[in-house]
């Protein structure tokens, strides 16, 4: 008698999660089932009973895409809604319409993130399952999409909960992703629908450049590589900043060829009611640095029902007219909510205004102007992205758009996950103190001044001291806390002053040779509530010099770029800036103009390491006989600052054994108390009424404070106060003293 296909799925999964259940089947039965058909196909053919409206478990692909890009990696999450859980699972990816009997039926590859949680199935290596059967509410893996031409892919999951198995061909445990047309990279091929969401949503755009000599070595411009300032907006479907198949506006052209966002911002602001937020972020010189050296540029913006799209662009420089960006990214969901997160990998596109083929090609205007299109690896043999086999261009950047808040009445208030709930909490709800009882801290210091004196984002800091860590198995939270801030008069909550935007990047110099002028602008983000006018300037002009010598033997160069980050993370360092040679001397001579400029820069004070007192004496053994333990402590004299070495442990324990325990416990207990009182009496004799310290006379030690805990290890404190300070005494050598000792170290 054969096994039902559904039972074949139950067998391997229940054998893992519930060994006793599997004992009901003989080895012979399992062997026959294994030989009769492949293990993968048995997983696929097994079907559990589906419940209508059953949503306890869900399979989600990060960003909730409808299409996949060949070769891209996606985070896949299998989760259970509280209070549900699952013990085991199976995850597979199939080409649409395939049964999974053959290896070629499977699409893409999975990558394990946490080996303690997930592993590949031994008899079906294309599928992922649990490492150990236990209660869990979520697992995550990476899935790399298959190559172009694969078509649609079905991601399926099965769930083991207690002795019940759920496996769905549709619904929350199945996701269908179809291949995106490579010629429409970054653009959706479906019409933009009206948005039905309510209220507004606030997002943060973070740009991660991945264009470097290591990733794109061919003809990489070592000295002048950079990303221009990011410019974009949240807008309605009635306004398009740029799109594939369209023509670049003058603003897009200036970004693409010069890296200047001024004209683009002017065009955006002319759209008035069609634009909600102008999106701006600083340029990056050089194009890539590790995130621990330079934070990725970011900008915040808002969307509403009418203006629910966002677009941006930034120039890859130097280049003829190459950029990356997003066009009309819709942040409104079909179920009247706001998208939680968007992650897009970016390839460069051509603005159609310059016909250069290399990074540093001389200006060659395209006449007539061509349409905006993605660059390909077959454009020109001299192109830095050229590949004779026509492969895909390696990605140059990634943009992450995360929702950070929702405001106003919402149509769809169902949170996507726990992180989403936290993002929508009011600040006062998130500041609950979660410090473990085993970590003893001083009070927080006052907030420092903001690191920014302008309307650019900065941060402020406060500190506290870790006095003691009573349980080394329980980690103690950080001793430093940071909070975003802006300079005076720039807070969103301050309605009594003018709130100004950041300054826009300087315009190009008005001349290409000699002395000219350049300008920059900013705008009023919020007028005073009393209705008065803002008197702060919104425009600045200054002189600029380009190519001081306007002679046939002089070079034509660009303006200086932005300064690099300081070479030092603390103390004194150097910073540099660069400019490019636009045209060599007409007489054929060598260009003698400097293209690099350096100057000193000062960063905050360097790493101050943690300083501690000496270890105290070991405490008494917590047992009067037999095996016990002793404890000793030390105090933190100086907290680490500015990235200094962290503080090591402040409490140590070691085993102790005084003697074998006697049969009469009352006698033993009395002896232990007598010995303890004797030691305390001897110690008291050593404490003189007043101690002399160099340059001062001290009052006697105060009595020890009550122990902070009745058992399990607490601390006591006592103090010695300065009674008299002699003349010519330094304050640091004569000050109040404090001692701490362990107490009640016996287990609870």
JSON list of N, CA, C and O in Angstrom, two decimals, residues 57 113 132 141 161 164 194 238 242 271 273-274 290 369 413 443 477 613 672 744:
[
{"chain": "A", "resi": 57, "resn": "UNK", "atom": "N", "xyz": [0.49, 32.96, 9.17]},
{"chain": "A", "resi": 57, "resn": "UNK", "atom": "CA", "xyz": [1.83, 32.85, 8.62]},
{"chain": "A", "resi": 57, "resn": "UNK", "atom": "C", "xyz": [1.90, 33.61, 7.31]},
{"chain": "A", "resi": 57, "resn": "UNK", "atom": "O", "xyz": [0.93, 33.67, 6.55]},
{"chain": "A", "resi": 113, "resn": "UNK", "atom": "N", "xyz": [21.53, 32.88, 5.89]},
{"chain": "A", "resi": 113, "resn": "UNK", "atom": "CA", "xyz": [21.96, 34.03, 6.68]},
{"chain": "A", "resi": 113, "resn": "UNK", "atom": "C", "xyz": [22.43, 33.60, 8.06]},
{"chain": "A", "resi": 113, "resn": "UNK", "atom": "O", "xyz": [23.47, 34.00, 8.54]},
{"chain": "A", "resi": 132, "resn": "UNK", "atom": "N", "xyz": [17.32, 23.27, 13.52]},
{"chain": "A", "resi": 132, "resn": "UNK", "atom": "CA", "xyz": [16.84, 22.47, 14.65]},
{"chain": "A", "resi": 132, "resn": "UNK", "atom": "C", "xyz": [15.37, 22.78, 14.87]},
{"chain": "A", "resi": 132, "resn": "UNK", "atom": "O", "xyz": [14.96, 23.94, 14.75]},
{"chain": "A", "resi": 141, "resn": "UNK", "atom": "N", "xyz": [16.24, 34.38, 4.78]},
{"chain": "A", "resi": 141, "resn": "UNK", "atom": "CA", "xyz": [17.29, 33.92, 3.88]},
{"chain": "A", "resi": 141, "resn": "UNK", "atom": "C", "xyz": [17.39, 34.92, 2.73]},
{"chain": "A", "resi": 141, "resn": "UNK", "atom": "O", "xyz": [16.50, 35.75, 2.54]},
{"chain": "A", "resi": 161, "resn": "UNK", "atom": "N", "xyz": [3.50, 23.36, 12.53]},
{"chain": "A", "resi": 161, "resn": "UNK", "atom": "CA", "xyz": [3.12, 23.94, 13.82]},
{"chain": "A", "resi": 161, "resn": "UNK", "atom": "C", "xyz": [2.47, 22.83, 14.63]},
{"chain": "A", "resi": 161, "resn": "UNK", "atom": "O", "xyz": [1.43, 22.30, 14.25]},
{"chain": "A", "resi": 164, "resn": "UNK", "atom": "N", "xyz": [0.58, 19.90, 12.90]},
{"chain": "A", "resi": 164, "resn": "UNK", "atom": "CA", "xyz": [-0.18, 20.31, 11.72]},
{"chain": "A", "resi": 164, "resn": "UNK", "atom": "C", "xyz": [0.77, 20.93, 10.71]},
{"chain": "A", "resi": 164, "resn": "UNK", "atom": "O", "xyz": [1.66, 21.70, 11.07]},
{"chain": "A", "resi": 194, "resn": "UNK", "atom": "N", "xyz": [-4.32, 56.13, -9.30]},
{"chain": "A", "resi": 194, "resn": "UNK", "atom": "CA", "xyz": [-4.64, 57.11, -8.27]},
{"chain": "A", "resi": 194, "resn": "UNK", "atom": "C", "xyz": [-4.39, 56.48, -6.91]},
{"chain": "A", "resi": 194, "resn": "UNK", "atom": "O", "xyz": [-4.59, 55.28, -6.70]},
{"chain": "A", "resi": 238, "resn": "UNK", "atom": "N", "xyz": [1.15, 64.25, -12.41]},
{"chain": "A", "resi": 238, "resn": "UNK", "atom": "CA", "xyz": [1.06, 65.29, -13.43]},
{"chain": "A", "resi": 238, "resn": "UNK", "atom": "C", "xyz": [2.41, 65.93, -13.74]},
{"chain": "A", "resi": 238, "resn": "UNK", "atom": "O", "xyz": [2.50, 66.79, -14.62]},
{"chain": "A", "resi": 242, "resn": "UNK", "atom": "N", "xyz": [12.10, 63.14, -14.82]},
{"chain": "A", "resi": 242, "resn": "UNK", "atom": "CA", "xyz": [12.79, 62.50, -15.93]},
{"chain": "A", "resi": 242, "resn": "UNK", "atom": "C", "xyz": [12.20, 61.11, -16.10]},
{"chain": "A", "resi": 242, "resn": "UNK", "atom": "O", "xyz": [11.61, 60.56, -15.17]},
{"chain": "A", "resi": 271, "resn": "UNK", "atom": "N", "xyz": [6.76, 73.95, -10.22]},
{"chain": "A", "resi": 271, "resn": "UNK", "atom": "CA", "xyz": [5.59, 73.07, -10.33]},
{"chain": "A", "resi": 271, "resn": "UNK", "atom": "C", "xyz": [4.57, 73.29, -9.21]},
{"chain": "A", "resi": 271, "resn": "UNK", "atom": "O", "xyz": [3.48, 72.74, -9.24]},
{"chain": "A", "resi": 273, "resn": "UNK", "atom": "N", "xyz": [1.91, 73.30, -6.86]},
{"chain": "A", "resi": 273, "resn": "UNK", "atom": "CA", "xyz": [1.01, 72.36, -6.21]},
{"chain": "A", "resi": 273, "resn": "UNK", "atom": "C", "xyz": [1.29, 70.90, -6.55]},
{"chain": "A", "resi": 273, "resn": "UNK", "atom": "O", "xyz": [0.79, 70.00, -5.88]},
{"chain": "A", "resi": 274, "resn": "UNK", "atom": "N", "xyz": [2.07, 70.64, -7.60]},
{"chain": "A", "resi": 274, "resn": "UNK", "atom": "CA", "xyz": [2.35, 69.26, -7.99]},
{"chain": "A", "resi": 274, "resn": "UNK", "atom": "C", "xyz": [3.50, 68.66, -7.18]},
{"chain": "A", "resi": 274, "resn": "UNK", "atom": "O", "xyz": [3.77, 67.46, -7.29]},
{"chain": "A", "resi": 290, "resn": "UNK", "atom": "N", "xyz": [34.38, 53.98, 2.82]},
{"chain": "A", "resi": 290, "resn": "UNK", "atom": "CA", "xyz": [33.67, 53.07, 3.74]},
{"chain": "A", "resi": 290, "resn": "UNK", "atom": "C", "xyz": [32.69, 53.85, 4.61]},
{"chain": "A", "resi": 290, "resn": "UNK", "atom": "O", "xyz": [32.94, 55.01, 4.96]},
{"chain": "A", "resi": 369, "resn": "UNK", "atom": "N", "xyz": [19.11, 66.41, -29.90]},
{"chain": "A", "resi": 369, "resn": "UNK", "atom": "CA", "xyz": [19.09, 65.74, -28.61]},
{"chain": "A", "resi": 369, "resn": "UNK", "atom": "C", "xyz": [18.39, 64.39, -28.71]},
{"chain": "A", "resi": 369, "resn": "UNK", "atom": "O", "xyz": [17.40, 64.22, -29.42]},
{"chain": "A", "resi": 413, "resn": "UNK", "atom": "N", "xyz": [-4.11, 51.13, 8.84]},
{"chain": "A", "resi": 413, "resn": "UNK", "atom": "CA", "xyz": [-3.19, 51.31, 9.96]},
{"chain": "A", "resi": 413, "resn": "UNK", "atom": "C", "xyz": [-2.63, 49.99, 10.45]},
{"chain": "A", "resi": 413, "resn": "UNK", "atom": "O", "xyz": [-2.10, 49.89, 11.53]},
{"chain": "A", "resi": 443, "resn": "UNK", "atom": "N", "xyz": [23.52, 59.02, 36.71]},
{"chain": "A", "resi": 443, "resn": "UNK", "atom": "CA", "xyz": [22.48, 59.70, 35.95]},
{"chain": "A", "resi": 443, "resn": "UNK", "atom": "C", "xyz": [23.05, 60.20, 34.63]},
{"chain": "A", "resi": 443, "resn": "UNK", "atom": "O", "xyz": [24.27, 60.40, 34.49]},
{"chain": "A", "resi": 477, "resn": "UNK", "atom": "N", "xyz": [23.69, 48.25, 28.40]},
{"chain": "A", "resi": 477, "resn": "UNK", "atom": "CA", "xyz": [23.53, 49.15, 27.25]},
{"chain": "A", "resi": 477, "resn": "UNK", "atom": "C", "xyz": [24.65, 50.18, 27.19]},
{"chain": "A", "resi": 477, "resn": "UNK", "atom": "O", "xyz": [25.47, 50.31, 28.10]},
{"chain": "A", "resi": 613, "resn": "UNK", "atom": "N", "xyz": [39.70, 51.75, 38.55]},
{"chain": "A", "resi": 613, "resn": "UNK", "atom": "CA", "xyz": [40.45, 51.64, 39.79]},
{"chain": "A", "resi": 613, "resn": "UNK", "atom": "C", "xyz": [41.07, 50.25, 39.88]},
{"chain": "A", "resi": 613, "resn": "UNK", "atom": "O", "xyz": [40.80, 49.38, 39.05]},
{"chain": "A", "resi": 672, "resn": "UNK", "atom": "N", "xyz": [30.78, 30.24, 61.47]},
{"chain": "A", "resi": 672, "resn": "UNK", "atom": "CA", "xyz": [30.97, 31.16, 60.33]},
{"chain": "A", "resi": 672, "resn": "UNK", "atom": "C", "xyz": [30.67, 32.60, 60.73]},
{"chain": "A", "resi": 672, "resn": "UNK", "atom": "O", "xyz": [31.38, 33.53, 60.37]},
{"chain": "A", "resi": 744, "resn": "UNK", "atom": "N", "xyz": [25.96, 40.66, 50.12]},
{"chain": "A", "resi": 744, "resn": "UNK", "atom": "CA", "xyz": [24.89, 39.68, 49.89]},
{"chain": "A", "resi": 744, "resn": "UNK", "atom": "C", "xyz": [25.13, 38.89, 48.60]},
{"chain": "A", "resi": 744, "resn": "UNK", "atom": "O", "xyz": [24.29, 38.82, 47.71]}
]
